Each structure stands twice: as C-alpha cells, then as structure tokens.
XYZ file of C-alpha atoms in Angstrom:
347
model
C -9.425 -13.494 -28.536
C -11.735 -16.042 -26.984
C -10.431 -15.230 -23.504
C -11.489 -11.576 -23.762
C -15.017 -12.342 -24.903
C -15.625 -14.935 -22.217
C -14.023 -12.864 -19.509
C -15.976 -9.710 -20.333
C -19.257 -11.658 -20.362
C -18.372 -13.051 -16.934
C -17.399 -9.580 -15.692
C -20.690 -8.080 -16.874
C -22.506 -10.513 -14.582
C -20.034 -10.735 -11.682
C -18.079 -7.462 -11.388
C -17.275 -6.433 -7.837
C -18.959 -3.233 -6.730
C -16.166 -0.920 -5.569
C -16.409 2.809 -4.762
C -13.794 3.803 -7.330
C -15.271 1.831 -10.232
C -17.718 2.554 -12.995
C -20.158 -0.299 -13.737
C -19.311 -2.650 -16.623
C -19.907 -0.992 -19.980
C -20.259 2.497 -18.454
C -18.097 5.473 -19.497
C -14.653 5.477 -17.871
C -14.441 6.786 -14.289
C -12.634 9.960 -13.202
C -8.870 9.423 -13.684
C -8.262 10.936 -10.238
C -10.339 8.220 -8.575
C -8.675 5.488 -10.630
C -5.205 6.777 -9.759
C -5.998 7.220 -6.054
C -7.468 3.727 -5.758
C -4.605 2.083 -7.622
C -1.990 3.721 -5.393
C -3.906 2.635 -2.292
C -4.379 -0.901 -3.613
C -0.646 -1.513 -4.017
C 0.177 -4.268 -1.500
C -3.242 -3.726 0.153
C -6.562 -5.561 -0.235
C -9.729 -3.820 -1.413
C -11.594 -4.273 1.892
C -8.877 -2.322 3.724
C -8.722 0.391 1.079
C -12.455 1.218 0.911
C -12.722 3.418 4.054
C -9.449 5.194 3.250
C -10.608 5.901 -0.297
C -13.913 7.300 0.927
C -12.181 9.500 3.495
C -9.643 10.849 0.989
C -12.279 11.656 -1.604
C -14.421 13.404 1.012
C -11.481 15.543 2.146
C -9.913 16.048 -1.283
C -12.461 15.409 -4.076
C -10.064 16.130 -6.946
C -6.364 16.229 -7.691
C -6.086 19.992 -7.214
C -7.551 19.739 -3.724
C -5.124 16.971 -2.810
C -2.203 18.947 -4.221
C -3.171 21.946 -2.083
C -3.357 19.876 1.123
C -0.575 19.960 3.688
C 1.559 16.858 3.301
C 1.340 16.135 7.022
C -2.453 16.016 6.714
C -2.149 13.524 3.859
C 0.299 11.373 5.832
C -1.981 11.456 8.878
C -4.978 10.255 6.859
C -2.811 7.537 5.302
C -1.682 6.188 8.695
C -2.475 2.480 8.966
C -2.357 1.745 5.230
C 1.373 0.978 5.351
C 4.107 1.364 2.721
C 4.303 5.063 3.535
C 6.443 6.036 0.561
C 3.170 5.670 -1.356
C 1.659 8.550 0.618
C 4.642 10.820 0.026
C 4.590 9.988 -3.695
C 0.809 10.425 -3.780
C 1.112 14.013 -2.629
C 4.086 14.687 -4.912
C 2.182 13.241 -7.879
C -0.892 15.348 -7.138
C 1.250 18.470 -7.080
C 2.939 17.480 -10.359
C -0.412 16.911 -12.079
C -1.833 20.169 -10.721
C 1.200 22.316 -11.463
C 2.738 20.775 -14.592
C -0.331 19.287 -16.288
C -3.060 21.780 -15.480
C -4.841 19.351 -13.158
C -5.287 16.688 -15.868
C -3.593 13.311 -15.770
C -1.598 12.285 -18.858
C -3.562 9.747 -20.898
C -0.667 7.546 -22.028
C 1.444 4.953 -20.245
C 4.586 6.945 -20.990
C 3.139 10.173 -19.622
C 1.804 8.487 -16.521
C 5.082 6.713 -15.781
C 6.863 10.049 -15.680
C 4.847 11.005 -12.575
C 6.040 10.279 -9.004
C 5.018 6.911 -7.618
C 3.569 5.493 -10.851
C 5.214 2.331 -12.128
C 4.449 -0.008 -15.002
C 1.411 -1.702 -13.473
C -0.207 1.477 -12.157
C 0.371 3.308 -15.448
C -1.203 0.437 -17.372
C -4.201 0.294 -15.043
C -4.882 4.046 -15.242
C -4.358 4.164 -19.003
C -6.717 1.241 -19.585
C -9.422 1.997 -17.005
C -9.540 5.804 -17.145
C -8.556 6.421 -20.777
C -9.507 3.258 -22.670
C -5.963 2.517 -23.843
C -5.512 -1.134 -24.965
C -2.686 -1.918 -22.542
C -2.232 -4.664 -19.981
C -2.174 -3.955 -16.250
C -0.157 -6.759 -14.696
C -0.280 -7.008 -10.907
C 0.105 -10.111 -8.757
C -3.433 -11.305 -9.469
C -2.970 -10.951 -13.220
C 0.441 -12.653 -13.091
C -1.234 -15.613 -11.461
C -4.095 -15.752 -13.984
C -1.815 -15.459 -17.017
C 0.805 -17.912 -15.763
C -1.955 -20.499 -15.349
C -3.717 -19.748 -18.614
C -0.461 -20.174 -20.555
C 1.129 -22.754 -18.226
C 4.219 -20.591 -17.735
C 6.440 -22.680 -15.479
C 9.484 -20.414 -15.251
C 9.667 -19.066 -11.700
C 9.047 -15.474 -10.723
C 10.581 -12.956 -10.939
C 12.360 -14.307 -14.045
C 8.996 -15.040 -15.713
C 7.671 -11.475 -15.401
C 8.594 -10.406 -18.935
C 7.020 -13.507 -20.504
C 3.865 -13.056 -18.438
C 3.650 -9.380 -19.407
C 3.907 -10.219 -23.118
C 1.227 -12.895 -22.805
C -1.057 -10.523 -20.882
C -0.663 -7.780 -23.489
C -1.553 -10.200 -26.275
C -4.919 -10.859 -24.596
C -6.034 -7.215 -24.310
C -8.959 -6.408 -26.636
C -9.284 -3.134 -28.512
C -12.829 -2.736 -27.209
C -13.405 -2.264 -23.457
C -9.778 -2.576 -22.350
C -10.609 -0.940 -19.007
C -13.299 -3.486 -18.228
C -10.955 -6.239 -19.361
C -8.240 -5.026 -16.979
C -10.693 -5.006 -14.077
C -12.117 -8.368 -15.102
C -8.640 -9.892 -14.912
C -8.172 -8.360 -11.469
C -11.534 -9.718 -10.283
C -10.867 -13.157 -11.728
C -7.600 -13.373 -9.815
C -9.131 -12.026 -6.611
C -12.254 -14.208 -6.546
C -11.798 -17.310 -8.733
C -8.166 -17.911 -9.666
C -7.073 -17.879 -6.020
C -3.458 -18.477 -4.959
C -3.778 -21.843 -3.234
C -7.160 -23.238 -4.208
C -8.248 -22.043 -7.666
C -11.967 -22.537 -8.247
C -11.481 -23.948 -11.714
C -15.008 -25.321 -12.051
C -16.392 -21.779 -11.759
C -13.824 -20.131 -14.010
C -15.119 -18.623 -17.271
C -11.771 -19.507 -18.886
C -11.525 -23.090 -17.632
C -11.701 -24.680 -21.080
C -8.941 -22.384 -22.339
C -6.559 -22.761 -19.406
C -3.427 -24.776 -20.226
C -2.398 -24.929 -16.586
C -5.715 -26.465 -15.567
C -5.650 -28.921 -18.467
C -2.193 -30.107 -17.415
C -3.033 -30.263 -13.719
C -0.587 -27.457 -12.916
C -2.897 -24.587 -12.029
C -2.573 -24.729 -8.253
C 1.236 -24.806 -8.463
C 1.523 -21.711 -10.677
C 3.047 -19.217 -10.720
C 6.281 -20.788 -9.565
C 8.410 -18.624 -7.309
C 12.102 -18.641 -6.588
C 12.864 -19.432 -2.916
C 12.732 -16.377 -0.686
C 15.662 -15.450 1.483
C 14.935 -15.240 5.193
C 14.072 -11.722 6.332
C 16.788 -10.099 8.431
C 15.978 -9.004 11.974
C 16.479 -5.459 13.206
C 16.294 -4.132 16.756
C 15.557 -0.692 18.108
C 14.398 1.285 21.110
C 11.851 4.101 21.249
C 11.265 6.629 24.021
C 7.715 7.502 25.098
C 7.788 10.690 27.193
C 4.495 11.740 28.766
C 4.174 15.392 29.721
C 3.182 16.059 33.313
C -0.294 17.411 33.765
C -2.013 16.370 30.565
C -0.226 13.151 29.573
C 0.578 14.424 26.085
C 3.196 12.377 24.261
C 6.495 13.653 22.846
C 6.679 12.930 19.119
C 9.110 13.578 16.311
C 8.760 13.700 12.543
C 10.961 11.076 10.954
C 13.518 12.119 8.299
C 12.076 12.740 4.844
C 14.083 9.965 3.225
C 14.020 6.382 4.381
C 11.447 4.068 5.906
C 8.382 5.834 7.356
C 9.824 9.090 6.009
C 7.928 12.205 7.056
C 5.691 10.274 9.468
C 5.010 10.950 13.153
C 6.886 8.637 15.505
C 8.565 8.178 18.852
C 12.202 9.265 19.145
C 14.986 6.715 19.389
C 18.310 5.662 17.888
C 18.678 4.100 14.439
C 17.525 0.508 14.040
C 20.246 -2.073 13.533
C 20.960 -5.802 13.747
C 21.818 -5.506 17.450
C 20.059 -3.621 20.271
C 21.598 -0.217 21.074
C 24.055 -0.111 23.962
C 23.578 1.928 27.123
C 25.737 4.813 25.908
C 23.632 5.119 22.747
C 20.424 5.037 24.773
C 21.680 7.716 27.154
C 22.612 9.958 24.236
C 19.251 9.378 22.513
C 16.910 10.026 25.460
C 14.770 13.082 24.584
C 14.201 14.148 28.221
C 15.495 13.376 31.717
C 14.350 10.068 33.229
C 13.996 7.933 35.098
C 13.174 5.760 32.092
C 11.345 2.493 32.645
C 11.326 -0.420 30.240
C 7.921 -1.783 29.243
C 7.554 -5.543 29.581
C 6.288 -5.945 26.017
C 8.108 -5.101 22.788
C 6.565 -3.924 19.534
C 6.998 -6.397 16.680
C 6.400 -5.400 13.083
C 7.202 -7.034 9.748
C 8.192 -4.768 6.873
C 8.706 -5.891 3.291
C 12.423 -6.529 3.646
C 12.998 -7.072 7.376
C 11.361 -7.756 10.734
C 11.625 -5.185 13.511
C 11.519 -5.461 17.306
C 11.192 -2.189 19.212
C 11.770 -2.101 22.951
C 9.796 0.672 24.627
C 11.143 2.965 27.344
C 8.748 5.376 28.997
C 8.897 8.244 31.461
C 6.707 11.070 32.715
C 7.888 14.559 33.636
C 8.063 18.204 32.660
C 7.975 18.992 28.952
C 11.332 18.750 27.218
C 12.491 22.099 25.792
C 11.571 22.776 22.150
C 9.884 19.372 21.872
C 6.557 18.642 20.199
C 3.828 16.983 22.241
C 0.519 15.604 21.008
C -2.448 14.150 22.911
C -1.938 10.385 22.987
C -5.034 9.731 20.888
C -3.902 12.191 18.235
C -0.420 10.643 18.177
C -1.955 7.193 17.728
C -4.121 8.396 14.864
C -1.203 10.025 13.034
C 1.448 7.349 13.596
C 2.236 4.477 11.214
C 1.419 0.953 12.369
C 4.829 0.077 13.831
C 4.802 3.222 15.955
C 1.171 2.719 16.947
C 2.140 -0.623 18.437
C 4.915 1.009 20.463
C 2.629 3.837 21.639
C -0.021 1.381 22.790
C 2.602 -0.563 24.750
C 3.793 2.673 26.393
C 0.239 3.680 27.298
C -0.415 0.274 28.834
C 2.840 0.380 30.796
C 2.060 3.852 32.120
C -1.408 2.772 33.203
C -0.137 -0.203 35.255
C-alpha cells in the first residue's frame, strides 16, 4: 500500500490541529469527542464547527452529561449550525449510548450504525479514529481524492459504491485512524474541488487522474435538478412594554423540528392567501408587512419568507422571549426573519 505509507508520512508533518483530534501517532481520542465532531462536521466546514465544539464540550464534557441535558438547551446551542435534524439525533444518540450502552460507544461499524443519526461515513470515521478499526470513512473529500487517484469517471452518485470499495482497499492495518484523517486533510487542503494542488500532493506520482490530465474534472457529477421555490409568511408579534417577541416551537417532525421560530402557515409553492393569513395570525393586528423578505436556501429547496409584524398586548397562552434570546435560539432562516422584523419595528 504505497498510498498509505506516503500519506501517513505527509500527515505526520502536515496534520491540521483541530480541537477534537489527537496528534498523529498518539493514542486514539475520546470516542465522545470524535462522535460529536463528526456529527457537527456533516455539511459544515471545520472553521465553523470549532466554536460550537468548544461550547458543547464545556457545557457537556461527556456523553452522559449531554444525554441528561434538556433537548431545548441542546437545540439552542446548535442554532446557526444548520441541518437541525442532526441536533435532534445528537441528543437521541447520547441518550441511547447512556441508557442502552452504559455510557460507552459501540466499537464496531455495525454497532455504531444502529445509533440515531449515525450513517455509513460517520460510523466508519468513529470506528477508525476512536477505536482503530481498519475501515474506510468516505465523505465528500475522500470521494474526491479516491475518484482522482483511481481515475473513476462514472458520475456520482452512481460511482459511490466503486469509490467506497477503492477507499477500503487503501486502508492500512496500522494507524487506520490517522489514515482516515489524513485522507480528510488531503481533500480539504491539497486535493481541492476546482484547483487541485497536484505539485504539492504526496500521492502525485500514484494518481491516475493526474497522470491522465483528468484530476480537476473528477469526480464527475450527474446534472442537478433546479431547486424548487417555496413561499411563506411569518408573524412577529412584539409585546407592549418590553418588546418581547412571540415564539413557537416547531413540530417535532419535519424541517427545523423542535426549534424556536415565528408562527405562520405552512410553506408552499405559492404565497398564502388572505384568508389563510387571517386564520394564522397569533394576535390581533394591525399587521404591517416589512419591506424586506427573508431568503434562505435549504438542501432541497429555496425559501422566501415575508414578514408581518405588530405590537400590542400579549396574546393569551402565548410564549414570549426577549428579542435577543429569540435570535440566539432560532435557526438561521428564522433569525433572518426576526432581524427583518426588528428593523421594520425600529423604522
């Protein structure tokens, strides 16, 4: 395995320093920290994750502490990281490990995959990095590295199985955790998506894609369908006297499930009609429409939220939070709408 030897030598000299990692060649890190970081790193870059990771590990230093936390506290600390199903699964997984596994993570891919929120990549990463299992951890960075090394021209997602087999064949018996992280670092720093730095790559002489002049064009991807557009309206009601904001907790299932948000009708392809708006208003008006709309792009669709705002006596049985607290607890799409409402109110 010439790739493994070269890559590990490169990693020993060039490994990124990250708060959840052990240095190259050191004993494996705490499985809790590996798991937490890998869940946070899904669809999110390391620079964004670092402060969240530090905050979580300060508040909840081990899996039992996280399992004992109130889920709303976990969701509030997650706000801004996006893909909020991860936060719900994070808490559910912590509880499963604490209650069904005595606070210890399973040390096999199969055992890890049985836990909430852990898929093939995350299970492979935890098994390799935390437990020294010789398994591949194939994320987007590793897909790119392997497709170039082996000149795999079939487009994604059809090529995923071939890439996974090729990645597994490269994993060494010794230091599989360092190898997994070396592959991640190579993809993040050298084997970049659009401009691979082939002259600096420790595997350049072994890369079929580079030899054939294909590296920059790999991996191939099937054309993406255009994202559908959805429209919605949210109501920002400010309580007289202190300016606290009426908030709701979104339904457990579905997008942004369990998160703090502004009330409003369901999102759909068309804006809601006046009858729907009248039925959805959480308090008497008059309601004013903010000039700006909140735009947010989710994985599968783009959303435009019009913002209606009003100020008045507290609505019966409604929950109000100080505006700053609501902003801190809300997911990004709702934060945008809250900021627009605050600006409109201030004008």
